[in-house]
XYZ file of C-alpha atoms in Angstrom:
203
model
C 33.595 -16.633 19.267
C 32.534 -16.911 15.837
C 29.667 -17.827 14.090
C 28.503 -20.162 11.536
C 26.091 -20.372 9.027
C 24.688 -23.083 7.190
C 25.591 -22.766 3.269
C 22.857 -23.991 1.357
C 21.827 -23.679 -2.893
C 19.429 -22.154 -4.455
C 18.328 -21.911 -8.013
C 16.684 -19.426 -9.929
C 13.295 -21.226 -9.194
C 14.194 -22.152 -4.993
C 14.541 -18.072 -4.946
C 11.058 -17.344 -6.994
C 9.974 -19.785 -4.131
C 10.932 -17.745 -0.847
C 9.942 -13.981 -2.529
C 6.420 -15.309 -3.406
C 6.131 -16.632 0.809
C 7.338 -13.275 1.843
C 4.483 -12.212 0.048
C 1.914 -14.180 1.272
C 2.524 -13.856 4.856
C 3.528 -9.806 3.836
C 0.855 -8.801 2.158
C -1.195 -11.099 4.767
C 0.169 -9.092 7.436
C -0.608 -5.538 6.267
C -3.816 -6.561 5.767
C -4.694 -7.287 9.240
C -1.771 -4.636 10.621
C -3.999 -1.457 8.504
C -7.848 -3.281 9.405
C -8.561 -3.810 5.648
C -10.634 -6.829 6.878
C -11.913 -7.737 10.481
C -9.409 -8.970 12.804
C -12.005 -12.274 13.381
C -11.282 -12.975 10.274
C -7.489 -13.759 10.602
C -5.858 -16.976 12.687
C -1.981 -16.443 14.500
C 0.703 -18.361 12.716
C 4.312 -19.340 13.636
C 6.508 -18.331 10.692
C 10.118 -16.407 10.662
C 10.198 -16.589 14.138
C 7.147 -14.338 14.480
C 3.833 -14.508 14.956
C 2.182 -13.085 11.626
C -1.813 -13.465 10.879
C -2.757 -14.548 7.960
C -6.567 -14.505 6.373
C -9.153 -16.997 7.132
C -11.835 -15.344 4.687
C -11.513 -17.450 1.244
C -12.794 -15.201 -1.303
C -10.054 -13.205 -0.213
C -7.543 -16.613 -0.090
C -8.512 -17.942 -3.642
C -7.765 -14.038 -4.707
C -4.000 -14.030 -2.934
C -3.617 -17.397 -4.485
C -4.559 -15.920 -7.695
C -1.963 -13.115 -7.643
C 1.026 -15.360 -6.067
C 0.762 -18.257 -8.440
C 0.917 -15.163 -11.280
C 3.640 -13.574 -9.316
C 5.498 -17.178 -9.191
C 4.971 -17.150 -13.573
C 6.406 -12.788 -13.923
C 8.948 -13.971 -10.804
C 10.569 -17.355 -12.814
C 9.931 -15.255 -16.393
C 12.536 -12.472 -15.019
C 9.877 -10.044 -15.829
C 9.096 -8.875 -12.757
C 10.479 -4.944 -11.326
C 7.578 -4.483 -8.610
C 5.039 -5.224 -6.662
C 2.872 -1.836 -5.244
C -0.127 -2.765 -2.313
C -1.909 -0.017 -2.780
C -4.723 1.236 0.119
C -7.734 3.361 -1.306
C -10.652 4.862 0.509
C -13.560 3.671 -1.007
C -15.842 7.302 -1.086
C -13.437 9.139 -3.170
C -11.739 6.028 -4.550
C -8.251 8.263 -2.647
C -5.047 6.337 -2.171
C -3.805 6.894 0.944
C -1.101 4.513 1.308
C 1.343 2.509 -1.537
C 3.847 -0.603 -0.065
C 6.274 -0.771 -2.940
C 8.916 -3.672 -3.014
C 11.587 -2.869 -5.802
C 12.787 -6.311 -7.453
C 16.696 -6.931 -8.981
C 17.177 -10.066 -10.679
C 20.567 -11.242 -11.537
C 20.381 -11.923 -14.723
C 23.876 -13.459 -14.999
C 22.565 -16.280 -13.032
C 20.976 -19.244 -15.672
C 17.853 -20.773 -14.928
C 19.512 -23.815 -12.992
C 22.609 -22.140 -11.574
C 23.144 -23.290 -8.267
C 24.087 -19.929 -5.401
C 25.440 -20.512 -2.835
C 23.115 -18.555 0.394
C 22.621 -18.554 4.274
C 19.216 -20.086 4.173
C 19.172 -18.983 7.910
C 20.110 -15.508 7.009
C 17.580 -14.582 5.021
C 14.987 -15.696 6.998
C 16.291 -13.329 9.616
C 16.787 -10.680 6.544
C 12.823 -11.132 5.996
C 11.299 -11.907 9.988
C 13.327 -8.272 10.228
C 11.327 -6.455 7.379
C 8.099 -7.870 8.702
C 8.522 -6.591 11.780
C 9.349 -3.529 10.611
C 5.555 -3.474 8.420
C 4.285 -4.470 11.753
C 5.646 -1.499 13.561
C 5.035 0.765 11.248
C 1.721 1.247 12.367
C 2.759 3.358 15.399
C 3.936 6.063 12.338
C 1.694 5.431 9.984
C -1.500 7.297 10.188
C -4.802 5.991 11.530
C -7.364 4.573 9.055
C -10.430 5.775 9.935
C -12.352 5.386 6.864
C -13.719 1.848 4.535
C -10.778 1.326 2.404
C -10.085 -1.433 -0.650
C -6.742 -2.468 -2.100
C -5.263 -3.505 -4.936
C -2.057 -4.871 -5.856
C 0.209 -4.242 -8.878
C 3.101 -5.399 -10.465
C 5.640 -3.877 -12.654
C 6.442 -5.975 -15.444
C 8.573 -5.834 -19.206
C 6.476 -4.334 -21.335
C 6.449 -7.053 -23.522
C 5.064 -9.348 -20.658
C 1.840 -11.747 -21.757
C -1.141 -11.009 -19.513
C -2.346 -14.483 -18.471
C -6.233 -13.411 -18.987
C -8.683 -10.232 -19.749
C -8.838 -10.431 -15.795
C -5.386 -8.738 -15.993
C -4.927 -5.162 -17.457
C -3.341 -1.706 -17.277
C -3.665 0.131 -14.358
C -3.372 3.394 -12.552
C 0.005 3.737 -10.578
C -1.443 4.518 -7.665
C 0.681 7.289 -6.571
C 0.146 9.872 -3.744
C 1.090 13.799 -4.230
C 3.201 14.808 -1.361
C 3.509 11.870 0.255
C 5.783 11.068 3.435
C 8.074 8.195 2.529
C 9.749 6.076 3.851
C 12.359 3.470 3.300
C 11.830 0.002 4.885
C 14.637 -2.781 4.888
C 15.506 -5.392 2.225
C 16.532 -8.340 1.664
C 19.062 -10.991 -0.654
C 18.850 -14.447 -2.025
C 21.964 -13.578 -4.317
C 19.496 -13.967 -7.411
C 16.906 -11.266 -6.176
C 17.112 -8.411 -4.041
C 14.161 -6.981 -2.707
C 13.631 -3.329 -1.650
C 10.566 -2.267 0.958
C 9.286 1.102 1.149
C 5.932 2.593 2.259
C 4.303 6.218 1.030
C 1.337 7.937 2.872
C -0.977 10.820 2.498
C -0.603 13.151 5.953
C -3.840 13.437 7.417
C -5.141 16.325 6.921
C -3.361 17.446 3.422
């Protein structure tokens, strides 16, 4: 028996929308799984065939919306190459966890060119990645301290910043970190490769 996929077409804008949606669900899921916010400030939704927890905190939702809207702009301009989410101890300002997503864009694809893809296959890749991120709590160190988070965009040097609210930041590198390569997904225009680095307990 052979399996048959459903072919759809996407262009650059469609690929950007897929990636923006992924980061929305992914970052909310990490915030929940790593207990950065109280669990009762999240609500369960069904997406990608998974139960994903999304924040109901209005201030956080507004902040993330600003992040994702700007991400969409940078992706459409083909200027965004990495997204990093760092978890930082509030008392020592020490980075204890660093989620990194490398973004490779096929610059040979023109803005309006339609690329044939199997959207169901892309959704399956994303589902498998989010499922792996959720399962990472089995090996990541327990977070006992109060923790904040920061989201970084690594862009071309000539990228125009949207406002004074955006600024050059530290890379939040963790010395002598343990690092685990995670799954990836590919829209045929963008390829996303994920990893997580973390500080070992006692080091």
